[in-house]
Coordinates of C-alpha atoms (C1' of nucleotides) in Angstrom, one line a residue:
Chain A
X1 CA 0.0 0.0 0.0
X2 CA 2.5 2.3 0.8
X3 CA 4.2 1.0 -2.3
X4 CA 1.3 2.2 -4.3
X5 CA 0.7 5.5 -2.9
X6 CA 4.8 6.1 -3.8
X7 CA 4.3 5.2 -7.4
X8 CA 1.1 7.4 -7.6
X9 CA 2.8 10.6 -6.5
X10 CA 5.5 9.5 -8.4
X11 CA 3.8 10.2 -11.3
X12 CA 1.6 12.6 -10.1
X13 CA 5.2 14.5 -10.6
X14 CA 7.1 13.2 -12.9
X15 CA 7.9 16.3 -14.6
X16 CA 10.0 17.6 -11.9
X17 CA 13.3 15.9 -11.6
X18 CA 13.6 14.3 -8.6
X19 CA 10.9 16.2 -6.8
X20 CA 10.8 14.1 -4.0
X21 CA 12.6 13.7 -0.6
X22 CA 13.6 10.0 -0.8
X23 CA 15.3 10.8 -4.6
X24 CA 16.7 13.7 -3.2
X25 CA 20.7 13.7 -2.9
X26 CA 20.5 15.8 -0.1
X27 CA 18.4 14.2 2.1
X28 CA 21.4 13.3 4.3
X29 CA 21.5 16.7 5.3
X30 CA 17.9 18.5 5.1
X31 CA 15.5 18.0 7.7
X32 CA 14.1 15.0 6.8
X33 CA 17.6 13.4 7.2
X34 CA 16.4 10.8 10.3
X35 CA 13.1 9.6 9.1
X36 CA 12.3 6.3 7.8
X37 CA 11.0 6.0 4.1
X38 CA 7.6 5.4 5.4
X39 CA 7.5 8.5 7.3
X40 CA 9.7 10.4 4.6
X41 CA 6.9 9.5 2.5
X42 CA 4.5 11.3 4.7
X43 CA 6.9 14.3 5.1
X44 CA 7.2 14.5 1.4
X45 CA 3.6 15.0 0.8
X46 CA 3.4 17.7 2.9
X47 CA 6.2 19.8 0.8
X48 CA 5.1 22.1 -2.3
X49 CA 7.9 22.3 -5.0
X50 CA 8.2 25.9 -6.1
X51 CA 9.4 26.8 -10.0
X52 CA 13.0 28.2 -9.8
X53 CA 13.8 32.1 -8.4
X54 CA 15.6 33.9 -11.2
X55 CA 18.8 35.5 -9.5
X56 CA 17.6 38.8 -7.9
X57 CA 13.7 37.7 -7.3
X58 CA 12.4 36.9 -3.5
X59 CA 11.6 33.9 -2.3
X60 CA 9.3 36.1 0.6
X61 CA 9.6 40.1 1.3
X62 CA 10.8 41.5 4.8
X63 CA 7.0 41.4 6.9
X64 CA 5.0 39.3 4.6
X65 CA 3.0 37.0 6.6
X66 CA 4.9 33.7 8.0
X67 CA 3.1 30.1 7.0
X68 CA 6.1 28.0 5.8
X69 CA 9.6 27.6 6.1
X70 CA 11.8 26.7 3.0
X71 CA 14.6 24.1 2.6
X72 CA 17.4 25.2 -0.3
X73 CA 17.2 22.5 -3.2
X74 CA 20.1 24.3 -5.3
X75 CA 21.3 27.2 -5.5
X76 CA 21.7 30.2 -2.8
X77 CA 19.9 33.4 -1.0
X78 CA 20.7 35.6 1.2
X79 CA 19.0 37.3 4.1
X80 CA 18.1 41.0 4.1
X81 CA 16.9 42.8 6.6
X82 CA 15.8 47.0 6.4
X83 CA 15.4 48.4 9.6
X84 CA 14.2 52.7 9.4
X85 CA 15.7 54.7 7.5
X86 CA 19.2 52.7 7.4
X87 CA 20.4 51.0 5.0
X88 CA 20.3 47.2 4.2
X89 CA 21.6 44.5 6.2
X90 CA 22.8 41.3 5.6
X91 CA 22.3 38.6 7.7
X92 CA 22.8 35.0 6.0
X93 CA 23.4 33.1 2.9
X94 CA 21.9 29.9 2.6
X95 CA 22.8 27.5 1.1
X96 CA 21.4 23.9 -0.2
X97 CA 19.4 22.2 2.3
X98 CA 19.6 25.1 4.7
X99 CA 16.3 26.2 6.1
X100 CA 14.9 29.4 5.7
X101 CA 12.4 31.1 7.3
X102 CA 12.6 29.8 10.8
X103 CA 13.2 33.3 12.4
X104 CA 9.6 33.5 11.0
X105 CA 8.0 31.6 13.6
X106 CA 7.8 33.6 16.6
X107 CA 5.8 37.0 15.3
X108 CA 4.3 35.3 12.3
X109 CA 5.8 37.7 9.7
X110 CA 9.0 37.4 8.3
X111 CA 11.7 39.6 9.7
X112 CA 13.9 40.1 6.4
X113 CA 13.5 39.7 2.7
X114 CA 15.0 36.1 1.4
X115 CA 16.6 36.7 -2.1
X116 CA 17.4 34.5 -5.1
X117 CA 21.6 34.8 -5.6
X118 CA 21.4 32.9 -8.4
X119 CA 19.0 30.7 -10.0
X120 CA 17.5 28.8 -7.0
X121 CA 14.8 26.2 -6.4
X122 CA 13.2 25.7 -3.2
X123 CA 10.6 23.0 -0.9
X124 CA 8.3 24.6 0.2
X125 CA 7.2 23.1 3.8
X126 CA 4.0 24.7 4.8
X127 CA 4.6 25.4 8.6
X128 CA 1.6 24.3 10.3
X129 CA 1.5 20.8 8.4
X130 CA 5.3 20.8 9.7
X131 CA 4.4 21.0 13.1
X132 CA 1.2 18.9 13.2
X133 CA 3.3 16.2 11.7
X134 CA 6.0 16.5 13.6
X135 CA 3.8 15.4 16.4
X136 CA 4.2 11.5 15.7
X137 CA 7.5 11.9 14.3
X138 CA 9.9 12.5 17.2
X139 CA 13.3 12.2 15.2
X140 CA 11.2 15.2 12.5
X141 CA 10.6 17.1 15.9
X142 CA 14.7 16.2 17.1
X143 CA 15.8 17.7 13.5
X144 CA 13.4 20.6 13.5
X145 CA 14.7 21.5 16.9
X146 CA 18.3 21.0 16.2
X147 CA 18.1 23.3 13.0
X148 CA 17.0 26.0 14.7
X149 CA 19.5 25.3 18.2
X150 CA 22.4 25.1 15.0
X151 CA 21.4 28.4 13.7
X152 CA 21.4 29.9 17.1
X153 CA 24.9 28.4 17.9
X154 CA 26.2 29.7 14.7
X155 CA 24.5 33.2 15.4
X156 CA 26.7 33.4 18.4
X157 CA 29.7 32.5 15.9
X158 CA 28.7 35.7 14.5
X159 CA 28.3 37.8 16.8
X160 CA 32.1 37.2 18.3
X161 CA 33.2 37.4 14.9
X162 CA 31.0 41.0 14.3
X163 CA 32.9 42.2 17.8
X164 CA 35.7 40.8 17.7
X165 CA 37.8 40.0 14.9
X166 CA 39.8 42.0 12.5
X167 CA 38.8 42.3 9.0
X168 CA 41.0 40.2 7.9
X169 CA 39.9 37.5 10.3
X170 CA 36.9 38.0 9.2
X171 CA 37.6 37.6 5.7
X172 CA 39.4 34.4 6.5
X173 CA 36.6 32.9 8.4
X174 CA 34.2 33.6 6.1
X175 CA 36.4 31.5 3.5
X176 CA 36.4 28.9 5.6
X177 CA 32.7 28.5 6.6
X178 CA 31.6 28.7 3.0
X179 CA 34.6 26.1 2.3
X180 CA 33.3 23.5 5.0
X181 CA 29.4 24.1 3.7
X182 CA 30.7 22.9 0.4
X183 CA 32.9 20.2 1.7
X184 CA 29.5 18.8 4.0
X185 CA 27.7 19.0 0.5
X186 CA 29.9 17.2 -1.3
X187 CA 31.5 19.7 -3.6
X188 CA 35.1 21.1 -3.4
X189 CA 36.1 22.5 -0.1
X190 CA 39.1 24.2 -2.1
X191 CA 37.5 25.4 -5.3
X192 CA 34.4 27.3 -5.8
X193 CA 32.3 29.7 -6.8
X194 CA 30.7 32.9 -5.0
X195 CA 27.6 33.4 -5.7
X196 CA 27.1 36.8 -3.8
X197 CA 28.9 40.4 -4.7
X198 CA 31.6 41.9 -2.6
X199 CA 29.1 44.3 -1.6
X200 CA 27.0 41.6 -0.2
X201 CA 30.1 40.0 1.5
X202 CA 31.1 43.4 3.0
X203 CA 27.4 44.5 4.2
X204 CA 27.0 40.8 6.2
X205 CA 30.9 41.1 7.7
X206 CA 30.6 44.3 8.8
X207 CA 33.6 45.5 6.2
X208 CA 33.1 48.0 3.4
X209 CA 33.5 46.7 -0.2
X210 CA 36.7 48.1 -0.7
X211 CA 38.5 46.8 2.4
X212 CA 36.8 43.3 1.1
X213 CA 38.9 44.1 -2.3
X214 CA 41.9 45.1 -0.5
X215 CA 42.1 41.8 1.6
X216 CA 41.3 39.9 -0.8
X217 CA 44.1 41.2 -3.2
X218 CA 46.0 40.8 0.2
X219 CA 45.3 37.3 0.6
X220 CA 46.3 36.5 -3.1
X221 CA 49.2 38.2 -2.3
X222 CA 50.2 35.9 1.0
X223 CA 49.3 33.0 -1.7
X224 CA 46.4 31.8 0.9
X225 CA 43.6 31.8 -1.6
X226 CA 43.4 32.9 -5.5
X227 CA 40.6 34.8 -6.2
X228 CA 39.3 35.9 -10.1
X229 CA 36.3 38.0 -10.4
X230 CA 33.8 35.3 -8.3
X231 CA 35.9 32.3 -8.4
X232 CA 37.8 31.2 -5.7
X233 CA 40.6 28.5 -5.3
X234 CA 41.9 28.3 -1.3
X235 CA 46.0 27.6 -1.8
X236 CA 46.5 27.2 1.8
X237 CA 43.5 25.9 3.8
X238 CA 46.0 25.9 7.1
X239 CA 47.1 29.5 7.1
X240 CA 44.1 30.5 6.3
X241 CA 42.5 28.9 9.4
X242 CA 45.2 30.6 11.4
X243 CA 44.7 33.6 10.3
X244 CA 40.7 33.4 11.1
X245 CA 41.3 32.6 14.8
X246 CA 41.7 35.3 16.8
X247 CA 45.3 36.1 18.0
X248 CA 46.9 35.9 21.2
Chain B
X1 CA -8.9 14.2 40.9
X2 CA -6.7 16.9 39.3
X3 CA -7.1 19.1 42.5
X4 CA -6.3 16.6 44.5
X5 CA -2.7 15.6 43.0
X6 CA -2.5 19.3 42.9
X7 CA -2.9 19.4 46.6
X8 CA -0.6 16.5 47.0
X9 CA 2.4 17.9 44.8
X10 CA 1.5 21.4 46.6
X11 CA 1.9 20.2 50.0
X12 CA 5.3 18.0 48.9
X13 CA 6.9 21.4 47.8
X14 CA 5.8 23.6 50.6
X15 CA 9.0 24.7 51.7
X16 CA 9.8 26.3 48.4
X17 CA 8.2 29.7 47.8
X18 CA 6.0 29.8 44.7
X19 CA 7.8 26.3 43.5
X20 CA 5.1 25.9 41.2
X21 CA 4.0 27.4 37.8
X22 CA 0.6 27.8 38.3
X23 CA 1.4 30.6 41.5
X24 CA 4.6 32.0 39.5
X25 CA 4.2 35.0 38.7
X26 CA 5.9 35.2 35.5
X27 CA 3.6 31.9 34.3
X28 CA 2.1 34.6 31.9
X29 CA 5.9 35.2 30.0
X30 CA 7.5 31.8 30.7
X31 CA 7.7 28.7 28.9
X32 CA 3.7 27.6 30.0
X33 CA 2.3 30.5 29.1
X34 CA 0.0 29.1 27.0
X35 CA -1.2 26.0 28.8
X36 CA -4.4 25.1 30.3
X37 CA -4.2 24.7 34.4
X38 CA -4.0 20.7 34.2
X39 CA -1.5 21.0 31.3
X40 CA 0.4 23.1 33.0
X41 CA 0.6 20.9 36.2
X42 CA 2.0 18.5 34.2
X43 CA 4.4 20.6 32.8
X44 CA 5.1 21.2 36.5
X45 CA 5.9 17.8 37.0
X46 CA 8.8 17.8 34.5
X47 CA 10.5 21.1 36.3
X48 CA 13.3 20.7 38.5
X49 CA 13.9 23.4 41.1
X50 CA 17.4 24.1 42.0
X51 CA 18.9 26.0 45.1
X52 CA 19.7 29.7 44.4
X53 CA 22.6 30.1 42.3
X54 CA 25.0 33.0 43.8
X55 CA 27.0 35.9 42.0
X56 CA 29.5 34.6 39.7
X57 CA 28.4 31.1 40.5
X58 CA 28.0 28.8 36.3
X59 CA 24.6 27.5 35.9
X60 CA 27.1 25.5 33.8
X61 CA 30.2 25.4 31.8
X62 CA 31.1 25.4 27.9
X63 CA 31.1 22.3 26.2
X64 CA 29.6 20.3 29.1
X65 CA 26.8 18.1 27.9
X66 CA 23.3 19.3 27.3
X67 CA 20.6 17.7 29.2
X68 CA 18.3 20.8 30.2
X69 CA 17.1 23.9 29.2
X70 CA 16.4 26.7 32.3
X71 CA 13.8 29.4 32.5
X72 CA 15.1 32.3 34.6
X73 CA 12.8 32.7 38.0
X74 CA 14.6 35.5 39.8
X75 CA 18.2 37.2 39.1
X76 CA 19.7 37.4 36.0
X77 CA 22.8 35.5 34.4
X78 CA 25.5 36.2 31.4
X79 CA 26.1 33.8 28.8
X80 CA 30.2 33.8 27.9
X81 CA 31.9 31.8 24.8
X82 CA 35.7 31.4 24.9
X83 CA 37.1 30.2 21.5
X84 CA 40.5 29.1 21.0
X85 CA 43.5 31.4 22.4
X86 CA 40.4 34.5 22.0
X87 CA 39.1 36.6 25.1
X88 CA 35.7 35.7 26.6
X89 CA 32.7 37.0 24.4
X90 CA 29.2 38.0 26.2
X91 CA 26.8 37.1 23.5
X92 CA 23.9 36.9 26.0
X93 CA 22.0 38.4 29.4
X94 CA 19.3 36.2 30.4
X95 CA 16.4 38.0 32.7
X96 CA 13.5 36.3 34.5
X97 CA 11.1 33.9 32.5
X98 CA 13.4 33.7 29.5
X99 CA 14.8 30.2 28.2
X100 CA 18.6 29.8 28.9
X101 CA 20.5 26.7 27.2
X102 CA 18.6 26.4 23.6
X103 CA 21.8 26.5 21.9
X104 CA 22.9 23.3 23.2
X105 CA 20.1 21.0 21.8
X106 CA 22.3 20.4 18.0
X107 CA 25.4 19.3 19.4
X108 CA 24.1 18.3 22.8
X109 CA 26.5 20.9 24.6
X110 CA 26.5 24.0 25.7
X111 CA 28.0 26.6 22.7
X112 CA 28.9 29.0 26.4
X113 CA 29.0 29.3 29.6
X114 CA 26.6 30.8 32.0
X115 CA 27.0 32.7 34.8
X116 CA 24.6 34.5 37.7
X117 CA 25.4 38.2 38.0
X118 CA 23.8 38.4 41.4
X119 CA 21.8 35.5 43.1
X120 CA 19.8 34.3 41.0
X121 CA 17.3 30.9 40.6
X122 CA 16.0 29.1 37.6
X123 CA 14.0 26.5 36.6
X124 CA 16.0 23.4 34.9
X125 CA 13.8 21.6 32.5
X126 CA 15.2 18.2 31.2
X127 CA 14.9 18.4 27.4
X128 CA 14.5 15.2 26.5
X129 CA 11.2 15.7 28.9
X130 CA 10.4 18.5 27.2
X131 CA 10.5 17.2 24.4
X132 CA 8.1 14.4 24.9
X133 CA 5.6 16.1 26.7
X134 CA 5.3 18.6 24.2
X135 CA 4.0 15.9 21.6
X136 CA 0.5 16.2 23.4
X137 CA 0.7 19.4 24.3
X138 CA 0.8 21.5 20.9
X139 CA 1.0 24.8 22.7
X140 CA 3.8 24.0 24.6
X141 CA 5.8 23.2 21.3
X142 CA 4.6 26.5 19.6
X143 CA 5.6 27.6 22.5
X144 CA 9.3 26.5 22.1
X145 CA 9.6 27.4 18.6
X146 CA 8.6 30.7 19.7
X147 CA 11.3 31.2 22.0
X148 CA 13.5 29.6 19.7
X149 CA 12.3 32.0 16.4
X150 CA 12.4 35.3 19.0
X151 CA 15.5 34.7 19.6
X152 CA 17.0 33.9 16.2
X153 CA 15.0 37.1 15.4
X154 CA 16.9 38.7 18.1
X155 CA 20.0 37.8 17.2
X156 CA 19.6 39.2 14.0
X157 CA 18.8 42.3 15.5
X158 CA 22.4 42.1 17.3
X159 CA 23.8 41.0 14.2
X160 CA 22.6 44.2 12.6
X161 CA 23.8 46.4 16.0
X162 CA 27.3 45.1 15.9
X163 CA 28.1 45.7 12.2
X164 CA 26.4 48.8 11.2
X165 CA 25.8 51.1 14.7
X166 CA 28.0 53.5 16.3
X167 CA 29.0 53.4 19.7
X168 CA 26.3 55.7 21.1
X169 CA 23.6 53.9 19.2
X170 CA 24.4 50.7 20.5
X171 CA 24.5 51.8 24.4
X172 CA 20.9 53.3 23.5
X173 CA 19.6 50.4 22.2
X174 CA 20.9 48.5 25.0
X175 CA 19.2 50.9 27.3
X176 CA 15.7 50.7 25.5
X177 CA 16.1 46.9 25.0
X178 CA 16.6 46.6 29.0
X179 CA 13.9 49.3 29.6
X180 CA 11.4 47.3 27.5
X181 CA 12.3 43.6 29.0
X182 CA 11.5 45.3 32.5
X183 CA 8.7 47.2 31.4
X184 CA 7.2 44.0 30.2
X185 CA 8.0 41.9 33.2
X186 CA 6.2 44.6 35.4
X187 CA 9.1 46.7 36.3
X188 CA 10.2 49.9 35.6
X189 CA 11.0 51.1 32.4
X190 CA 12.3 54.1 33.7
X191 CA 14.6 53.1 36.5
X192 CA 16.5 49.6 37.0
X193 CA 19.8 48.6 37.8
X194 CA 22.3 46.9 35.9
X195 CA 23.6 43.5 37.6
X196 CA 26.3 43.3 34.9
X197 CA 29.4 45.1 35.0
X198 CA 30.4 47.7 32.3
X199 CA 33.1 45.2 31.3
X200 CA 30.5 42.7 30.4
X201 CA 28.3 45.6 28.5
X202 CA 31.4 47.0 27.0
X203 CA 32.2 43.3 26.1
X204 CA 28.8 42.5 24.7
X205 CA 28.4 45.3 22.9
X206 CA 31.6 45.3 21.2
X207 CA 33.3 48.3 22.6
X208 CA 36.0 49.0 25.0
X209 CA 35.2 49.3 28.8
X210 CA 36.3 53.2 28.3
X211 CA 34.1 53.6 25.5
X212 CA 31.6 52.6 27.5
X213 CA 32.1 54.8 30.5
X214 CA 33.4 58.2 28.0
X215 CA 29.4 57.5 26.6
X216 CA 27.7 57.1 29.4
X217 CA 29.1 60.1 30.6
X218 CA 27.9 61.8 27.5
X219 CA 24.2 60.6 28.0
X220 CA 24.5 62.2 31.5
X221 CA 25.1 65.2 30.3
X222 CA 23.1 65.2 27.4
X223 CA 20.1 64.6 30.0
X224 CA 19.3 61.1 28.1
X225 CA 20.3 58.8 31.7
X226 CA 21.2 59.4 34.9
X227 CA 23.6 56.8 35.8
X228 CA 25.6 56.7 38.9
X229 CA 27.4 53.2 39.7
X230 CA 25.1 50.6 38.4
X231 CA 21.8 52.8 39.3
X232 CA 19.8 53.8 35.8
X233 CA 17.2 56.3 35.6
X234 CA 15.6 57.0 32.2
X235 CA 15.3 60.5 31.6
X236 CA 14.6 60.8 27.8
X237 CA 13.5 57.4 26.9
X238 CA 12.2 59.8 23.2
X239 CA 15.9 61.1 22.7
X240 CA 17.1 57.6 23.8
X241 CA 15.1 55.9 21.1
X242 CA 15.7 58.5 18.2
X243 CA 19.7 57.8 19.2
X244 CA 19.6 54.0 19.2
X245 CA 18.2 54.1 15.3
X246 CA 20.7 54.8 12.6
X247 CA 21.2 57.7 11.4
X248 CA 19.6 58.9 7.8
Chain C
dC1 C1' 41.8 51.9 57.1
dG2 C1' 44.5 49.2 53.3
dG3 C1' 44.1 46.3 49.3
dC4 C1' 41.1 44.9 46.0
dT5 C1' 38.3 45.5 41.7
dT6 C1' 35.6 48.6 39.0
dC7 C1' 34.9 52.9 37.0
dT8 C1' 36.2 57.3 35.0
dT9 C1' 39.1 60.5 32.5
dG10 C1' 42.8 62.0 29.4
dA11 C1' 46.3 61.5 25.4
dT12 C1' 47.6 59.1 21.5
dC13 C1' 47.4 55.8 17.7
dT14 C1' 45.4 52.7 14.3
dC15 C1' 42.3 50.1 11.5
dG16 C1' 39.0 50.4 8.5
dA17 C1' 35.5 53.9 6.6
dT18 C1' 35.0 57.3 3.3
dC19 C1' 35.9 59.9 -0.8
dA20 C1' 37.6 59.6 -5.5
dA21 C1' 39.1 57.7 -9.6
dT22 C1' 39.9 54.1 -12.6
dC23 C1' 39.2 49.6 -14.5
dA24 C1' 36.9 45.3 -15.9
dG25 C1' 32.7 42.6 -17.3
dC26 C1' 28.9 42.1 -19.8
dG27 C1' 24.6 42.5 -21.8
dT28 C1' 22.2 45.6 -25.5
dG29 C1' 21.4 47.5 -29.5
dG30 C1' 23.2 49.7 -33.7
Chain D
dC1 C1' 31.0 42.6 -34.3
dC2 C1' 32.0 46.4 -31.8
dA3 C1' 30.7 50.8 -29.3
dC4 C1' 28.2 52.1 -25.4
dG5 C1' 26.7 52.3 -20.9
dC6 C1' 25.9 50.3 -16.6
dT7 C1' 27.1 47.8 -12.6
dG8 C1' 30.7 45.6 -9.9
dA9 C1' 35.5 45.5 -8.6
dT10 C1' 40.0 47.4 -7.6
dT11 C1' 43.3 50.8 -6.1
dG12 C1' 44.9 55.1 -3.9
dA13 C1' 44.6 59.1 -0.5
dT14 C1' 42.7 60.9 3.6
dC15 C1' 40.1 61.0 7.8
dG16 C1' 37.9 59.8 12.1
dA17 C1' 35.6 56.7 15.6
dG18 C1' 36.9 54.1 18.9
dA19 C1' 40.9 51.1 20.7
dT20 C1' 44.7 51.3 23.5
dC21 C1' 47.8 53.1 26.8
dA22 C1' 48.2 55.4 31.2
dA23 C1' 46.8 57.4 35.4
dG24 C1' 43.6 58.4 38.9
dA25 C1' 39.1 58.1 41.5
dA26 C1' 35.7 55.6 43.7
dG27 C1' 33.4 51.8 45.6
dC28 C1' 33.6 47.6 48.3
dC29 C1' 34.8 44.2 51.6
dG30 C1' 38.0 42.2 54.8

DNA sequence: CGGCTTCTTGATCTCGATCAATCAGCGTGG
DNA sequence: CCACGCTGATTGATCGAGATCAAGAAGCCG
């Protein structure tokens, strides 16, 4: 039976490529990650797949109403937040099979705009159907809790390196974060591909763009990384985790 | 039935003031806020009191393993992360009826330490509890991803505080974000006093302890605050507000 | 009282912001 | 196919907010 419900939404959606979980190459990582296929099955049906962002377009504006939280199939967003009259603010790149929208939850509205850095496709995971079924499944309730305790941890990572560190520390750590996401999701830890402007790099770090261009020319420099236009190759993986620690 | 285990688990806790939800008075800002009376006596059930924790005294240490989350019941505590060779960084004050320890749950430690700045007693709350009970009660788990989403929300708002404000605006927004936690736990929003040093705001905030003091002093003057030691009267809470935002 | 820690105040220095060009990509239309 | 214009990136010169260094002052507790 469960067999047969499968194949039915199977075909149902055939014409998405692999538009569901359990085909999914990165359900080791997204939420779903410790269910069983029965209850993946169950999860799945409660996800709406979402045509692709174009780079630039919103996945949700900054105070539209909160009803579902979205898991990154491919591609990559970043947070904005506008607060007053000052300017933007960046507050996270996501990545695939990074949640979005959890911040969401509390005052029901979102409290920054979620935009497309590239050509993106999303799940969308309609919040209220998250939580009813996360009722029966405890290790769906475990993963929902741990994403959010994860982003809070790394929030703190953050916030030391926001008050803390220099620029080029920051710089540094930056490079690294982005090089261990990739390495958790399979691709290159050493060799990729920025998908965000220097501007947008800067604004989240705390750093104007052109002390991001200067460090970066700096770095090439010291041979730690090689960087042309958006691509990036890391030459030195060790220095430049020493130089993202804070000194003495 | 219900009144009579009431009774029961009343009279077994007699010697402890108030050591149950249903006469706390912050029951209408803590963790059960939303829970009918027999819910919430089984929420009760779950809670562990623990002896008064004095100044300087760790609710626990970094890196030990997660087990419980606390809710703050009088006093107020300062969470601490050291990293590596790095200073200490403050990335949190907990006050009464907020949820200290949600940061652990992913990697089932605590991300910091936490320490009382004056005598202080919480509530521990085994997760794992927690976590069960709230699979029949579905507004105890809104409840937690509430607490969880404010605070990601809130960490945001830090984010945004250390990497675009000036000095001024962020001991402004630090006075109006104390102001308004008192104000809506019943006390003044006017006058308070500050358990944490100016080390630990400087620290928090990103700025040096002199900064701190040079500012404060400027306030004073500019008829904003009267501080004297850790004494805060709120004389401008208007002013105060237009210099927390950023500037055009 | 003395010996702490915490806080304040003053003088100087530095990192990164800001201002100002210039340059490189890159899509668009002639 | 190339000239044009626009946006994004780099590089250089200057400036300023806040860190750091260095004393004092003021609590605080034995």
């Amino acid at each position: 039976m469960t067999v047969n419900t499968a194949n039915v939404l199977g075909k149902r959606r055939s014409l998405l490529h692999e538009a569901r979980c359990q085909n999914c190459s990165l359900s080791s990582l997204c939420l779903p990650l410790a269910l069983e296929l029965e209850d993946m099955e169950q999860f799945d049906a409660i996800i709406r797949r979402r045509s692709p962002l174009k780079k630039g377009e919103p996945l949700f504006r900054q105070g539209s109403t909160f009803d579902s939280v979205f898991a990154v199939r491919s591609g990559s967003l970043k947070q904005v937040t506008t607060e007053g009259s000052g300017e933007d603010q960046v507050t996270n790149f996501y990545l695939p099979s990074e949640l979005v929208g959890l911040d969401g939850i509390d005052e029901e509205s979102y409290p920054g705009s979620v935009i497309a850095l590239e050509t993106t496709t999303v799940c969308e995971i309609p919040f209220d159907r998250l939580d009813t079924l996360s009722e029966h499944l405890p290790e769906l309730r475990t993963q929902l809790y741990r994403s959010m305790s994860k982003e809070l941890r790394d929030d703190r990572k953050m916030m030391r390196l926001l008050s803390r560190k220099t620029a080029d520390q920051r710089l540094a750590s930056f490079f690294l974060n982005l090089s261990e996401r990739f390495r958790r999701r399979g691709y290159s830890p050493y060799s990729f591909r920025l998908s965000m402007s220097r501007a947008d790099i800067g604004n989240y770090l705390g750093l104007a763009v052109e002390t991001v261009s200067r460090i970066l020319g700096r770095f090439q420099q010291q041979k730690l990384v090689d960087v042309s236009g958006r691509e990036v190759n890391i030459l030195d993986l060790e220095a430049l985790a020493a130089q993202a620690q804070d000194p003495l």
